[in-house]
Structures are given as C-alpha cells and as structure tokens.
Short mmCIF file of C-alpha atoms in Angstrom, two decimals:
data_model
loop_
_atom_site.label_atom_id
_atom_site.label_comp_id
_atom_site.label_asym_id
_atom_site.label_seq_id
_atom_site.Cartn_x
_atom_site.Cartn_y
_atom_site.Cartn_z
CA MET A 1 0.00 0.19 0.11
CA GLN A 2 1.71 3.49 -0.70
CA GLU A 3 2.28 5.95 2.15
CA PRO A 4 -0.84 8.39 2.23
CA ASP A 5 0.57 11.95 1.51
CA LEU A 6 0.41 14.57 4.92
CA SER A 7 -1.41 17.08 2.84
CA ASP A 8 -4.08 14.37 2.45
CA LEU A 9 -3.92 13.16 5.77
CA LYS A 10 -4.45 16.95 7.20
CA ALA A 11 -7.16 17.56 5.03
CA PHE A 12 -9.01 14.20 5.98
CA VAL A 13 -8.69 16.08 9.59
CA ALA A 14 -10.07 20.01 8.46
CA VAL A 15 -13.21 18.17 6.01
CA THR A 16 -13.75 16.42 9.50
CA GLN A 17 -13.30 18.38 12.16
CA ALA A 18 -15.42 21.13 9.99
CA ARG A 19 -17.92 18.44 9.14
CA GLY A 20 -17.93 19.84 5.77
CA PHE A 21 -16.19 21.11 2.52
CA ARG A 22 -16.97 24.52 1.78
CA HIS A 23 -15.67 24.74 5.47
CA ALA A 24 -13.07 23.46 5.70
CA ALA A 25 -11.84 25.05 2.25
CA SER A 26 -12.47 28.24 3.45
CA THR A 27 -10.99 27.35 6.45
CA ARG A 28 -7.87 26.53 4.40
CA GLY A 29 -7.40 28.88 1.66
CA VAL A 30 -7.45 26.24 -0.70
CA SER A 31 -10.81 24.84 -3.52
CA ALA A 32 -13.34 21.91 -1.46
CA SER A 33 -12.72 20.70 -5.41
CA SER A 34 -9.53 20.24 -3.88
CA LEU A 35 -10.74 18.51 -1.02
CA SER A 36 -13.24 16.47 -2.27
CA GLU A 37 -9.88 15.43 -4.52
CA ALA A 38 -7.53 14.59 -1.28
CA ILE A 39 -10.32 12.56 0.55
CA ARG A 40 -11.61 9.94 -2.95
CA ARG A 41 -7.25 9.64 -3.47
CA LEU A 42 -6.97 9.23 0.73
CA GLU A 43 -9.78 6.58 0.72
CA GLN A 44 -8.32 4.69 -2.90
CA GLN A 45 -5.12 4.52 -0.86
CA LEU A 46 -6.27 2.34 2.08
CA GLY A 47 -9.11 0.70 0.64
CA VAL A 48 -11.38 1.76 2.87
CA ARG A 49 -13.64 4.82 2.66
CA LEU A 50 -13.75 7.76 5.61
CA LEU A 51 -16.33 10.10 5.02
CA ASN A 52 -19.73 9.94 4.55
CA ARG A 53 -20.99 12.23 2.31
CA THR A 54 -24.68 13.98 1.45
CA THR A 55 -26.22 16.86 0.03
CA ARG A 56 -26.72 17.88 4.09
CA SER A 57 -23.79 17.16 5.18
CA VAL A 58 -20.49 15.62 6.23
CA THR A 59 -19.46 12.36 9.08
CA PRO A 60 -16.36 10.48 9.74
CA THR A 61 -17.33 6.65 9.64
CA GLU A 62 -15.73 4.30 11.78
CA ALA A 63 -13.23 4.10 10.53
CA GLY A 64 -12.50 7.17 9.68
CA GLN A 65 -13.28 8.00 13.64
CA ARG A 66 -10.94 6.24 14.17
CA LEU A 67 -8.10 7.90 11.70
CA TYR A 68 -9.05 11.32 13.31
CA GLU A 69 -8.79 10.79 16.85
CA ARG A 70 -5.17 9.64 16.03
CA LEU A 71 -4.83 11.81 13.79
CA ALA A 72 -5.88 15.05 15.01
CA PRO A 73 -4.33 14.79 18.59
CA ALA A 74 -0.68 14.10 16.54
CA PHE A 75 -1.12 16.63 14.28
CA GLY A 76 -1.56 19.28 16.92
CA GLU A 77 0.98 18.43 18.90
CA ILE A 78 3.20 19.17 15.01
CA ALA A 79 1.11 22.21 15.20
CA THR A 80 2.99 23.22 18.97
CA ALA A 81 5.89 22.14 18.57
CA LEU A 82 6.55 23.59 15.41
CA ASP A 83 5.53 26.66 16.73
CA ALA A 84 7.95 26.53 19.38
CA VAL A 85 10.38 27.25 16.82
CA ASN A 86 8.99 31.88 17.55
CA LEU A 87 10.51 31.05 20.66
CA PHE A 88 13.73 31.50 19.18
CA ARG A 89 12.81 35.07 16.87
CA GLU A 90 12.16 38.38 17.57
CA SER A 91 9.07 38.36 16.17
CA PRO A 92 6.68 34.70 15.58
CA THR A 93 5.89 33.98 12.23
CA GLY A 94 2.48 32.44 10.54
CA THR A 95 -1.13 32.82 10.23
CA LEU A 96 -3.59 33.64 13.08
CA ARG A 97 -7.26 32.33 12.16
CA LEU A 98 -9.96 34.61 13.74
CA ASN A 99 -14.07 33.98 14.10
CA VAL A 100 -16.04 37.81 14.40
CA PRO A 101 -19.53 39.20 13.90
CA SER A 102 -19.33 41.98 11.40
CA ILE A 103 -19.93 44.90 14.06
CA ALA A 104 -15.88 43.72 14.32
CA ALA A 105 -15.37 43.03 10.90
CA ARG A 106 -16.48 46.49 10.39
CA GLU A 107 -15.91 48.83 13.17
CA ILE A 108 -13.30 46.80 15.46
CA LEU A 109 -11.39 45.03 12.90
CA PRO A 110 -9.90 47.35 10.74
CA ALA A 111 -7.64 49.64 12.54
CA LEU A 112 -5.90 47.04 14.94
CA ILE A 113 -5.60 44.69 12.61
CA SER A 114 -3.19 46.68 10.77
CA ARG A 115 -1.04 47.72 13.54
CA PHE A 116 -0.84 45.23 14.91
CA LEU A 117 0.54 43.39 11.14
CA ALA A 118 3.06 45.96 11.12
CA ALA A 119 4.11 45.16 14.08
CA HIS A 120 4.49 41.87 13.62
CA PRO A 121 5.65 41.02 9.27
CA GLY A 122 5.71 37.44 10.16
CA ILE A 123 2.33 36.64 10.66
CA THR A 124 -1.16 36.66 8.83
CA VAL A 125 -4.05 37.48 9.63
CA ASP A 126 -6.99 35.00 8.36
CA ILE A 127 -10.38 36.60 9.41
CA GLY A 128 -14.30 34.77 8.90
CA SER A 129 -16.94 36.93 9.98
CA ASN A 130 -20.10 35.34 10.30
CA ASP A 131 -23.00 36.21 13.12
CA THR A 132 -24.14 32.19 14.00
CA PHE A 133 -21.83 31.46 16.95
CA ILE A 134 -19.57 28.92 15.82
CA ASP A 135 -17.47 26.23 17.58
CA ILE A 136 -13.74 27.38 16.72
CA LEU A 137 -12.01 24.92 17.73
CA ALA A 138 -13.98 22.76 15.65
CA ALA A 139 -13.87 25.48 12.94
CA GLY A 140 -10.33 24.90 12.33
CA PHE A 141 -9.67 28.91 13.74
CA ASP A 142 -7.39 29.85 16.14
CA ALA A 143 -9.65 32.57 18.30
CA GLY A 144 -12.96 34.36 18.33
CA ILE A 145 -15.11 37.94 19.24
CA ARG A 146 -17.97 37.82 20.98
CA TYR A 147 -20.35 39.05 23.11
CA ASP A 148 -20.24 38.28 26.57
CA GLU A 149 -23.46 36.15 26.96
CA ARG A 150 -22.20 34.18 24.00
CA LEU A 151 -18.86 33.72 25.46
CA GLU A 152 -18.23 29.55 26.07
CA ARG A 153 -17.41 28.90 29.73
CA ASP A 154 -14.44 26.87 29.12
CA MET A 155 -12.13 30.23 27.16
CA ILE A 156 -10.80 32.55 28.18
CA ALA A 157 -11.58 36.47 27.34
CA VAL A 158 -9.66 39.49 27.03
CA PRO A 159 -11.80 42.96 26.52
CA ILE A 160 -11.20 44.01 23.12
CA GLY A 161 -12.71 46.93 21.08
CA PRO A 162 -15.32 49.35 23.07
CA ARG A 163 -16.66 48.28 26.17
CA VAL A 164 -19.78 49.84 25.79
CA GLN A 165 -21.50 49.52 22.64
CA ARG A 166 -25.31 50.25 22.29
CA PHE A 167 -28.33 49.79 19.97
CA VAL A 168 -29.96 53.21 18.11
CA ALA A 169 -33.50 53.57 16.05
CA ALA A 170 -33.00 55.80 12.99
CA ALA A 171 -35.42 56.57 9.89
CA ALA A 172 -35.40 59.28 6.99
CA PRO A 173 -36.42 62.39 7.00
CA SER A 174 -38.19 62.14 4.06
CA TYR A 175 -40.14 59.29 6.70
CA LEU A 176 -40.31 60.51 9.05
CA ALA A 177 -42.65 64.11 8.00
CA THR A 178 -45.13 61.18 6.82
CA ARG A 179 -45.24 58.37 9.28
CA GLY A 180 -44.59 61.18 12.42
CA THR A 181 -42.07 59.79 14.92
CA PRO A 182 -43.52 57.01 16.51
CA ARG A 183 -42.60 58.22 20.86
CA HIS A 184 -42.78 54.51 21.85
CA PRO A 185 -42.16 51.30 20.86
CA SER A 186 -44.81 49.97 20.76
CA GLU A 187 -46.15 52.53 18.61
CA LEU A 188 -43.70 51.28 15.77
CA VAL A 189 -46.62 47.98 14.93
CA ASN A 190 -47.91 50.42 12.74
CA HIS A 191 -44.79 51.59 12.12
CA ALA A 192 -42.40 50.35 8.40
CA CYS A 193 -38.90 47.95 10.42
CA ILE A 194 -37.07 47.38 8.07
CA GLY A 195 -35.83 43.69 10.16
CA HIS A 196 -32.71 42.13 10.16
CA ARG A 197 -31.85 38.28 9.33
CA PHE A 198 -29.17 36.24 10.81
CA ASP A 199 -27.11 33.91 9.09
CA SER A 200 -28.45 31.56 11.23
CA GLY A 201 -31.58 32.41 10.04
CA VAL A 202 -32.88 33.71 13.50
CA LEU A 203 -34.78 37.44 12.68
CA ALA A 204 -33.33 40.24 14.67
CA THR A 205 -36.12 41.22 17.90
CA TRP A 206 -35.21 44.89 18.53
CA GLU A 207 -35.62 45.26 22.20
CA PHE A 208 -35.89 48.28 23.40
CA ARG A 209 -35.42 49.60 28.23
CA ARG A 210 -36.13 52.44 30.15
CA GLY A 211 -35.52 52.48 33.39
CA ALA A 212 -37.59 48.38 34.59
CA GLU A 213 -39.54 48.53 31.28
CA VAL A 214 -38.33 45.96 28.66
CA VAL A 215 -40.36 46.30 24.67
CA ARG A 216 -39.27 44.07 23.09
CA ILE A 217 -40.58 44.78 18.96
CA GLU A 218 -41.18 42.49 15.90
CA ALA A 219 -39.31 43.84 12.61
CA ASN A 220 -42.59 44.03 11.06
CA GLY A 221 -42.29 46.09 6.73
CA PRO A 222 -40.68 46.05 3.86
CA LEU A 223 -37.28 44.58 3.58
CA ILE A 224 -35.80 41.58 5.78
CA ALA A 225 -31.90 41.10 4.89
CA SER A 226 -28.59 40.22 7.14
CA VAL A 227 -26.60 42.63 4.61
CA ILE A 228 -26.61 46.41 6.86
CA GLU A 229 -25.65 48.52 3.89
CA LEU A 230 -28.46 47.59 1.97
CA GLU A 231 -30.68 47.82 4.95
CA ARG A 232 -28.99 50.99 6.44
CA GLY A 233 -29.79 52.93 2.69
CA ALA A 234 -33.24 50.95 2.58
CA ALA A 235 -33.43 53.30 6.06
CA ILE A 236 -32.84 56.21 3.62
CA ALA A 237 -33.86 55.98 1.43
CA GLY A 238 -37.30 56.08 3.90
CA LEU A 239 -38.94 52.97 3.74
CA GLY A 240 -38.41 52.48 7.43
CA ILE A 241 -37.64 53.05 10.56
CA ILE A 242 -33.87 51.10 11.38
CA TYR A 243 -32.79 49.61 14.31
CA SER A 244 -28.45 48.66 14.58
CA PHE A 245 -25.67 48.92 15.69
CA ASP A 246 -24.50 52.87 16.56
CA GLU A 247 -21.42 52.49 14.70
CA PHE A 248 -23.09 50.88 11.62
CA LEU A 249 -25.68 54.58 11.48
CA ARG A 250 -23.25 57.33 12.91
CA PRO A 251 -22.06 58.21 9.71
CA ALA A 252 -25.71 58.96 8.50
CA ILE A 253 -27.12 60.52 11.94
CA ASP A 254 -24.52 63.28 11.82
CA SER A 255 -24.75 64.08 7.60
CA GLY A 256 -28.57 64.74 8.80
CA GLN A 257 -29.57 61.98 6.68
CA LEU A 258 -30.75 59.84 9.59
CA VAL A 259 -32.70 61.31 12.03
CA PRO A 260 -33.28 59.52 15.73
CA VAL A 261 -36.00 57.97 17.26
CA LEU A 262 -37.00 57.29 21.08
CA GLU A 263 -33.66 57.78 22.20
CA ALA A 264 -35.05 57.65 25.56
CA TRP A 265 -35.04 53.30 24.42
CA TRP A 266 -31.67 53.12 23.46
CA GLN A 267 -30.55 49.88 24.52
CA SER A 268 -26.60 49.75 26.19
CA PHE A 269 -24.59 46.74 26.41
CA SER A 270 -21.46 45.25 27.05
CA GLY A 271 -18.74 45.51 24.03
CA PRO A 272 -17.18 42.40 22.64
CA PHE A 273 -13.91 39.95 23.85
CA LEU A 274 -11.89 38.19 21.93
CA TYR A 275 -12.15 35.22 23.52
CA TYR A 276 -9.10 31.24 22.96
CA PRO A 277 -9.34 28.58 24.98
CA SER A 278 -7.42 28.21 28.10
CA ARG A 279 -3.97 26.37 26.40
CA THR A 280 -0.25 26.05 28.37
CA HIS A 281 1.21 26.27 25.14
CA MET A 282 -0.46 29.05 23.32
CA PRO A 283 0.71 29.29 18.87
CA GLY A 284 2.90 32.58 18.79
CA PRO A 285 1.10 34.43 16.79
CA LEU A 286 -2.42 34.14 18.98
CA ARG A 287 0.38 35.18 22.10
CA ALA A 288 1.73 37.54 20.63
CA PHE A 289 -2.35 39.32 19.49
CA VAL A 290 -3.11 38.57 23.24
CA ASP A 291 -0.78 40.40 24.64
CA PHE A 292 -1.50 43.74 21.80
CA ILE A 293 -4.77 43.63 23.12
CA LEU A 294 -4.15 43.83 26.53
CA GLU A 295 -0.86 46.05 27.07
CA LYS A 296 -3.18 48.16 24.18
CA ASN A 297 -6.87 48.10 26.26
CA GLY A 298 -4.33 47.64 29.75
CA SER A 299 -6.93 45.74 30.82
CA GLU A 300 -7.06 41.54 32.25
CA SER A 301 -7.98 38.71 30.92
CA LYS A 302 -10.98 37.62 32.19
CA ASP A 303 -12.45 33.53 32.61
CA THR A 304 -15.09 32.45 31.56
CA ALA A 305 -15.00 29.42 33.84
#
C-alpha cells in the first residue's frame, strides 16, 4: 500500500473537524474540490471509506472516526512543536485565524489589525466573518470575538474594542414627515421596520429598555436583509425605521440622512471580547495578538470558567 501524503491526511482532519468541504475549504484557503480530491485519493490508498457524504452533511465512518482520533492530536503536537521555534525569533511567524461577527470586522478590527501586522510582519491574519456562534476549534480557528452572553464558559476572554456599545433607532426625515415619529416602542407595530436576519436564519428582535420597562418588537416592514449596508440604504431612502449598532448608523445620523428616534429607549450593552481556549502552550501568533490587545487596553483578561 502506498503511504498516504501528509497533505491529504491534513485535508481529512480539516474536513472532519468542519463537518463539511466548503467550510473546511474556506478555513484552509483552498477549493472544496481540491479537498474532495484529497479525500478520494486517501480513501483509495487506504482501501476504506472514511467519510459519509450527503447533500446536507459530512460525517466520519467508524474507520474515519478512529483515524481522526489518532491524527488530530498528532497534528496538534506537530503544530505545537513547530510553534516552539517561534520562541527563538524576535517576532513570531505563522497564521492567526480569527472568527468574528460583522460588527467587529467592520468597526473594530481594521485599525487594530493594521497596527498588529505592522508590529509583527511575520504573521498572517486569516479572518472569517459571520454572525452565527460556532465552535471555533472545530472550525479550525485559533480565537474568536463575541459578546459576553455568547461566550463559552471554558474560554479565556480579553476585552477588545469599545467597552460599551448600543443599538440606536433612526429613520429618514422624509419617512418621519410622512408617517410621524413614534414616541413609544409599542407604536412601532404601526410603522415600517427594516428587519435584520442573522446568518443562522433567525430574525433579530428589537429590544428597547427604559428603567425597568422592556419592550420587544418583531420587525415588520418592506425589507428584511442580512447585509447592513442594504438595510441602512433602505432607511436613508425613506423606506422605514432601522434599529442597529450605533457605529453603523452614526455617519448617516451625523450627516442628517437619518434622524434618531426613541432615544430614551436605546439599549446599551458591554463591548466584545477576544476569546480563546485555555491552553498551556498558545500558538505564537495568538500569544502575540493577546499581548498586543492587553497592552493596548491595559486590562486584565477575564476567565469565563
């Protein structure tokens, strides 16, 4: 039997971890077809099926699961051994893989990443952006950014970005001139509300708070989207009221394209955290990024265990 190629074994581990070819391909920066060909070649060389494939899922066979359970720790040890070499460099090298929500990708990371990469030219940062909570380790990421209520309990969390954020409601002057300005969140049921759908398919609920009173509204209007630029453009065009991150809407509000509404009810919440597994031997690129963030904000990490 021909000895399997190491890259094919890595492809198998990646697909098994991600439970799919497309997800694994995006994580590794290759095409799904190349991973499929690698698995086909590996199965042919070993003479056994390793993965069960359907249109909806990819799961390991019994043989595949046993192979994965042996390979995954082995590749982890190799990565740790190679990363130890970074201790002898002035600046670590390698790839830092981050999974972040769209708000962080747009408003928080650009300035941070440019400064970080300038300080560490040997590091490549690979960022995947989505608003669905995932298992970052299974998906092949080193760390992620999420908000406090979405953090896993066995993770280490470091504050990153603004420590307080808020949702704001706004509408175009033309819309308010035609439909009037709501004075209480309950009045929104009679207004056109531009909805936001998360990557998971769930429609965002609008939550307003003033003192002890909390009002939740299901957005009902002419547009539901998952792209904030489209939602914001619709609001500026006068199609309805939008409720989103202050950072997204602030330029349009400051320019007068949008007018704030229900300001007394806007909800504030704590800012995001960089989170990662509690590991004794952190990869060099991740260790460098954590140190960079801690030095920048001068704060201590928070253990969520």
